[in-house]
């Protein structure tokens, strides 16, 4: 179309949307801006520009664009919903609720808005209201992955482990959860496996790995040989860990294991569900991780003799995490700790 009509604003706009959909943000931004210049009163242009800058992490700019879209078209339900999500990221939760409620008022069957409102309620600690939002979304679209995922977390928060861990398997439907493909072996169903080899693999961050390692000794008690694949930074810490017969060094989203060496396979975070965990049966034999005594002695010497209480500090997580704003802080936020008597702070931040 543009080869015949280079100034066709709609074609420029739609091409920008396609660029956004395939992840080419610079091209998307340029094209949508060009469309906006030609159609300054088109609410959809502002909505889509908001989506682009939102994806770039420019949340304040996104709020401005979404607000302009609403000003031009007060019936734009998607602008209200996206504005609510943006407000959530700035922790303006009450504003976020109002925007999402307006989106739902415009369309009571707006599945994404119901789910997004549930997300806000979850952040406010209103778990029953959040679960109600998930149920409303799933009544409209039973296979809506985001709502199934959110419902699993809410079930777990409520201690409804049977439902929660079953629903948690919906994580494999999320686009951000890479699915491992195995040419050999069968998925493990939690039953005893004497004489067989089970391959357990890390699937999320190291924090989740350290949290759920506690299940491996229970797995080992069911018989057989247990192999655990973990990312390189954790290898030294896990050597000799009870419940593991062999460690594999993994590379994120790459298959590095030798072939035909196991009969069964299972992702680490599926273990609580397979082992039918209840709040009272969470493995609580702690500590279950221990530093290498020789290394501990080396670091003790490096830190030097002191009668102060020594505290290691990590103040930020992975910047690329989509929830980094709620996981990381600035070092200055912890400045008050430096004034405590009898305390020595050590940076463990990578």
Coordinates of C-alpha atoms in Angstrom, one line a residue:
X1 CA 0.0 0.0 0.0
X2 CA 2.8 2.4 0.9
X3 CA 4.5 1.8 -2.4
X4 CA 1.4 3.2 -4.0
X5 CA 0.4 5.7 -1.3
X6 CA 3.5 6.7 0.7
X7 CA 1.4 9.1 2.8
X8 CA -1.3 6.6 3.7
X9 CA -1.5 7.2 7.5
X10 CA -3.4 4.1 8.3
X11 CA -0.9 1.9 6.5
X12 CA 2.0 3.6 8.3
X13 CA 0.2 3.1 11.6
X14 CA -0.6 -0.6 11.0
X15 CA 3.0 -1.2 9.8
X16 CA 4.2 0.3 13.1
X17 CA 1.9 -2.1 15.0
X18 CA 3.3 -5.1 13.1
X19 CA 6.9 -3.8 14.0
X20 CA 5.9 -3.7 17.6
X21 CA 4.4 -7.2 17.5
X22 CA 7.6 -8.7 16.2
X23 CA 9.7 -6.8 18.7
X24 CA 11.3 -4.1 16.5
X25 CA 10.7 -1.2 18.9
X26 CA 12.8 1.4 17.1
X27 CA 10.9 0.9 13.8
X28 CA 7.6 0.7 15.6
X29 CA 8.3 4.0 17.4
X30 CA 9.3 5.8 14.2
X31 CA 6.3 4.5 12.2
X32 CA 3.7 5.2 14.9
X33 CA 5.1 8.7 15.4
X34 CA 4.8 9.2 11.6
X35 CA 1.2 8.1 11.7
X36 CA 0.5 10.3 14.8
X37 CA 1.9 13.3 12.9
X38 CA -0.5 12.7 10.1
X39 CA -3.5 11.8 12.4
X40 CA -3.0 13.9 15.5
X41 CA -6.5 13.2 16.8
X42 CA -6.4 9.4 16.3
X43 CA -6.6 7.8 19.8
X44 CA -5.2 4.5 18.6
X45 CA -2.0 6.1 17.6
X46 CA -1.5 7.3 21.2
X47 CA -2.5 4.0 22.6
X48 CA 0.0 2.1 20.5
X49 CA 2.8 4.7 21.2
X50 CA 2.0 4.1 24.9
X51 CA 2.5 0.4 24.4
X52 CA 5.8 1.0 22.7
X53 CA 7.3 3.3 25.3
X54 CA 5.8 1.0 28.0
X55 CA 7.7 -1.9 26.6
X56 CA 10.9 0.3 26.6
X57 CA 10.4 0.8 30.3
X58 CA 9.3 4.5 30.0
X59 CA 6.3 4.1 32.2
X60 CA 5.7 7.8 32.8
X61 CA 5.6 8.5 29.1
X62 CA 3.3 5.5 28.6
X63 CA 0.9 7.0 31.2
X64 CA 0.9 10.3 29.3
X65 CA 0.1 8.6 25.9
X66 CA -2.6 6.4 27.4
X67 CA -4.2 9.4 29.1
X68 CA -4.2 11.3 25.7
X69 CA -5.8 8.3 24.0
X70 CA -8.6 8.4 26.6
X71 CA -9.0 12.1 26.2
X72 CA -9.5 11.6 22.5
X73 CA -11.7 8.5 22.9
X74 CA -13.3 8.1 26.3
X75 CA -14.7 4.7 25.1
X76 CA -11.3 3.2 24.5
X77 CA -11.3 0.3 26.9
X78 CA -7.8 -0.9 26.1
X79 CA -6.4 2.5 26.9
X80 CA -8.0 2.3 30.4
X81 CA -6.7 -1.2 31.0
X82 CA -3.2 -0.4 29.9
X83 CA -3.2 2.8 31.9
X84 CA -4.1 0.7 34.9
X85 CA -1.2 -1.6 34.3
X86 CA 1.1 1.4 34.0
X87 CA -0.1 2.9 37.2
X88 CA 0.6 -0.4 38.9
X89 CA 4.2 -0.2 37.9
X90 CA 4.4 3.2 39.5
X91 CA 2.7 1.8 42.6
X92 CA -0.3 4.1 42.2
X93 CA -2.5 1.1 43.0
X94 CA -5.7 3.0 43.8
X95 CA -5.5 4.9 40.4
X96 CA -4.8 1.5 38.7
X97 CA -8.0 0.0 40.2
X98 CA -10.1 3.0 39.0
X99 CA -8.8 2.7 35.4
X100 CA -9.4 -1.1 35.3
X101 CA -12.9 -0.7 36.7
X102 CA -13.7 1.8 34.0
X103 CA -12.4 -0.6 31.4
X104 CA -14.7 -3.3 32.7
X105 CA -17.6 -0.9 32.9
X106 CA -17.1 -0.3 29.2
X107 CA -17.0 -4.1 28.5
X108 CA -18.0 -6.5 31.2
X109 CA -16.5 -9.4 29.2
X110 CA -13.1 -7.7 28.8
X111 CA -11.0 -10.7 30.0
X112 CA -7.6 -8.9 30.2
X113 CA -9.1 -6.1 32.3
X114 CA -10.6 -8.6 34.8
X115 CA -7.2 -10.3 35.0
X116 CA -5.3 -7.1 35.3
X117 CA -7.6 -5.9 38.1
X118 CA -6.9 -9.1 39.9
X119 CA -3.2 -8.4 39.7
X120 CA -3.7 -5.0 41.4
X121 CA -5.8 -6.6 44.1
X122 CA -3.1 -9.2 44.7
X123 CA -0.5 -6.4 45.1
X124 CA -2.9 -4.7 47.6
X125 CA -3.2 -8.0 49.6
X126 CA -6.9 -8.3 48.7
X127 CA -6.5 -11.9 47.8
X128 CA -10.2 -12.8 47.8
X129 CA -11.0 -10.0 45.5
X130 CA -8.1 -10.9 43.2
X131 CA -9.3 -14.5 43.0
X132 CA -12.8 -13.3 42.2
X133 CA -11.4 -11.4 39.3
X134 CA -9.6 -14.5 38.0
X135 CA -12.8 -16.5 38.3
X136 CA -14.6 -13.9 36.2
X137 CA -12.0 -13.9 33.6
X138 CA -11.9 -17.7 33.4
X139 CA -15.7 -17.9 33.2
X140 CA -15.4 -15.9 30.0
X141 CA -12.2 -17.6 28.7
X142 CA -11.4 -20.8 30.5
X143 CA -8.0 -21.2 28.8
X144 CA -6.8 -17.7 29.4
X145 CA -3.2 -18.5 30.5
X146 CA -2.5 -15.3 32.5
X147 CA -5.6 -15.8 34.6
X148 CA -4.8 -19.5 35.2
X149 CA -1.3 -18.5 36.2
X150 CA -2.5 -15.8 38.6
X151 CA -5.1 -18.1 40.1
X152 CA -2.4 -20.6 40.9
X153 CA -0.4 -18.0 42.8
X154 CA -3.5 -16.9 44.7
X155 CA -4.4 -20.5 45.6
X156 CA -0.8 -21.0 46.9
X157 CA -0.9 -17.8 48.9
X158 CA -4.2 -19.0 50.5
X159 CA -2.6 -22.4 51.4
X160 CA -4.8 -24.2 49.0
X161 CA -1.9 -26.3 47.8
X162 CA -3.8 -29.1 46.0
X163 CA -5.4 -26.6 43.7
X164 CA -2.5 -24.2 43.6
X165 CA 0.2 -26.7 42.5
X166 CA -2.1 -28.3 39.9
X167 CA -2.9 -24.9 38.5
X168 CA 0.8 -23.9 38.6
X169 CA 1.5 -26.3 35.7
X170 CA -0.2 -23.7 33.5
X171 CA 3.2 -21.9 33.7
X172 CA 4.3 -24.0 30.7
X173 CA 1.7 -22.2 28.6
X174 CA 3.2 -18.8 29.3
X175 CA 5.4 -17.4 26.5
X176 CA 8.1 -16.5 28.9
X177 CA 8.5 -20.1 30.1
X178 CA 10.6 -22.1 27.7
X179 CA 9.6 -25.7 27.5
X180 CA 12.3 -28.4 27.4
X181 CA 12.0 -31.0 24.7
X182 CA 13.3 -34.5 25.5
X183 CA 14.0 -37.1 22.9
X184 CA 14.2 -39.9 25.5
X185 CA 12.6 -40.6 28.9
X186 CA 9.1 -40.1 30.2
X187 CA 7.7 -37.3 32.5
X188 CA 7.8 -38.4 36.1
X189 CA 4.5 -38.7 37.8
X190 CA 5.7 -38.8 41.4
X191 CA 5.6 -42.6 41.8
X192 CA 8.5 -44.7 43.2
X193 CA 11.2 -45.4 40.6
X194 CA 13.6 -48.1 42.0
X195 CA 16.4 -49.0 39.6
X196 CA 15.7 -46.1 37.3
X197 CA 17.3 -42.7 36.7
X198 CA 15.4 -39.4 37.2
X199 CA 16.6 -36.2 35.6
X200 CA 15.6 -33.1 37.5
X201 CA 16.3 -29.7 36.0
X202 CA 16.4 -26.2 37.1
X203 CA 13.7 -24.0 35.3
X204 CA 13.7 -20.6 36.9
X205 CA 16.1 -18.3 38.8
X206 CA 18.6 -19.3 41.4
X207 CA 16.3 -18.1 44.2
X208 CA 13.7 -20.6 43.2
X209 CA 16.3 -23.3 42.9
X210 CA 17.5 -22.7 46.5
X211 CA 13.9 -22.7 47.7
X212 CA 12.9 -26.0 46.1
X213 CA 16.1 -28.0 46.5
X214 CA 14.6 -29.1 49.8
X215 CA 12.4 -31.6 47.9
X216 CA 15.3 -33.6 46.3
X217 CA 16.0 -35.7 49.4
X218 CA 12.3 -36.7 49.4
X219 CA 12.6 -37.6 45.7
X220 CA 15.7 -39.7 46.4
X221 CA 13.9 -41.7 49.1
X222 CA 11.6 -43.0 46.3
X223 CA 14.5 -45.0 45.0
X224 CA 16.7 -44.9 41.9
X225 CA 19.4 -42.5 40.7
X226 CA 18.8 -38.7 40.8
X227 CA 20.6 -36.3 38.4
X228 CA 20.1 -32.6 38.9
X229 CA 21.0 -30.0 36.3
X230 CA 21.8 -26.5 37.6
X231 CA 23.4 -23.4 36.2
X232 CA 27.2 -23.0 36.7
X233 CA 27.2 -20.4 39.5
X234 CA 25.4 -22.9 41.8
X235 CA 27.6 -25.9 41.1
X236 CA 30.1 -25.5 43.9
X237 CA 27.4 -24.8 46.5
X238 CA 25.5 -27.9 45.6
X239 CA 28.3 -30.4 45.5
X240 CA 27.6 -33.1 48.1
X241 CA 24.0 -32.0 48.5
X242 CA 21.8 -34.8 49.9
X243 CA 19.3 -36.1 47.4
X244 CA 21.6 -35.7 44.3
X245 CA 23.7 -38.5 42.9
X246 CA 25.1 -36.4 40.1
X247 CA 25.2 -32.8 39.0
X248 CA 25.0 -31.6 35.4
X249 CA 26.2 -28.1 34.6
X250 CA 23.4 -26.4 32.6
X251 CA 23.3 -23.5 30.2
X252 CA 20.1 -21.4 30.2
X253 CA 17.7 -22.7 27.5
X254 CA 20.3 -25.0 26.0
X255 CA 20.3 -28.8 26.2
X256 CA 23.8 -29.8 27.4
X257 CA 23.1 -33.2 28.9
X258 CA 24.4 -36.5 27.5
X259 CA 21.7 -38.4 25.6
X260 CA 20.0 -41.6 26.7
X261 CA 21.2 -41.4 30.3
X262 CA 17.9 -41.2 32.2
X263 CA 14.5 -42.9 32.2
X264 CA 12.4 -40.1 33.7
X265 CA 12.5 -36.3 33.8
X266 CA 10.8 -33.6 35.8
X267 CA 11.2 -29.8 36.3
X268 CA 12.2 -28.8 39.8
X269 CA 9.2 -26.6 40.6
X270 CA 6.8 -29.4 39.8
X271 CA 8.1 -31.5 42.8
X272 CA 5.8 -30.0 45.5
X273 CA 2.7 -30.8 43.5
X274 CA 3.8 -34.3 42.6
X275 CA 4.7 -35.0 46.2
X276 CA 1.3 -33.7 47.3
X277 CA 2.7 -31.0 49.6
X278 CA 0.5 -29.4 52.2
X279 CA 1.4 -26.4 54.3
X280 CA 2.3 -28.7 57.2
X281 CA 4.4 -31.0 55.1
X282 CA 6.8 -28.6 53.5
X283 CA 10.3 -30.1 54.0
X284 CA 11.7 -28.1 57.0
X285 CA 15.0 -29.8 57.7
X286 CA 17.1 -26.7 57.8
X287 CA 19.7 -25.7 57.1
X288 CA 19.9 -27.9 54.0
X289 CA 22.6 -25.8 52.2
X290 CA 26.0 -25.3 53.6
X291 CA 29.1 -23.4 52.5
X292 CA 32.3 -25.2 51.8
X293 CA 34.1 -25.1 55.2
X294 CA 37.5 -24.3 53.5
X295 CA 36.0 -21.4 51.5
X296 CA 34.2 -20.1 54.6
X297 CA 37.6 -20.1 56.4
X298 CA 39.2 -18.2 53.5
X299 CA 36.5 -15.6 53.5
X300 CA 36.6 -15.3 57.3
X301 CA 40.3 -14.3 57.0
X302 CA 39.6 -11.9 54.1
X303 CA 37.0 -10.0 56.1
X304 CA 39.3 -9.7 59.0
X305 CA 38.9 -10.0 62.7
X306 CA 36.1 -8.0 64.1
X307 CA 33.7 -8.0 67.1
X308 CA 31.0 -6.4 64.9
X309 CA 28.1 -8.4 63.6
X310 CA 28.8 -9.0 59.9
X311 CA 26.0 -8.6 57.4
X312 CA 26.1 -9.3 53.7
X313 CA 23.9 -7.0 51.5
X314 CA 22.4 -7.5 48.1
X315 CA 20.1 -4.6 47.1
X316 CA 19.1 -5.4 43.5
X317 CA 18.1 -8.3 41.4
X318 CA 18.3 -8.9 37.6
X319 CA 17.5 -5.6 35.8
X320 CA 15.8 -7.5 33.0
X321 CA 13.2 -9.1 35.3
X322 CA 9.7 -7.8 34.4
X323 CA 9.0 -7.2 38.1
X324 CA 12.3 -5.6 38.9
X325 CA 10.7 -2.5 40.3
X326 CA 9.3 -4.6 43.1
X327 CA 12.4 -6.6 43.6
X328 CA 15.3 -4.1 43.6
X329 CA 16.2 -1.0 45.5
X330 CA 18.9 1.7 45.4
X331 CA 21.9 1.2 47.8
X332 CA 21.0 4.6 49.3
X333 CA 17.8 3.1 50.7
X334 CA 19.9 1.1 53.1
X335 CA 22.1 3.9 54.2
X336 CA 20.6 3.9 57.7
X337 CA 22.0 0.4 58.4
X338 CA 25.5 1.9 58.2
X339 CA 24.8 3.9 61.3
X340 CA 23.9 0.9 63.5
X341 CA 26.4 0.3 66.2
X342 CA 28.2 -3.1 66.2
X343 CA 27.3 -3.9 62.6
X344 CA 29.7 -4.3 59.6
X345 CA 28.2 -4.3 56.2
X346 CA 29.7 -6.2 53.2
X347 CA 28.5 -5.8 49.6
X348 CA 27.6 -9.1 48.0
X349 CA 26.1 -7.3 45.0
X350 CA 27.3 -8.6 41.6

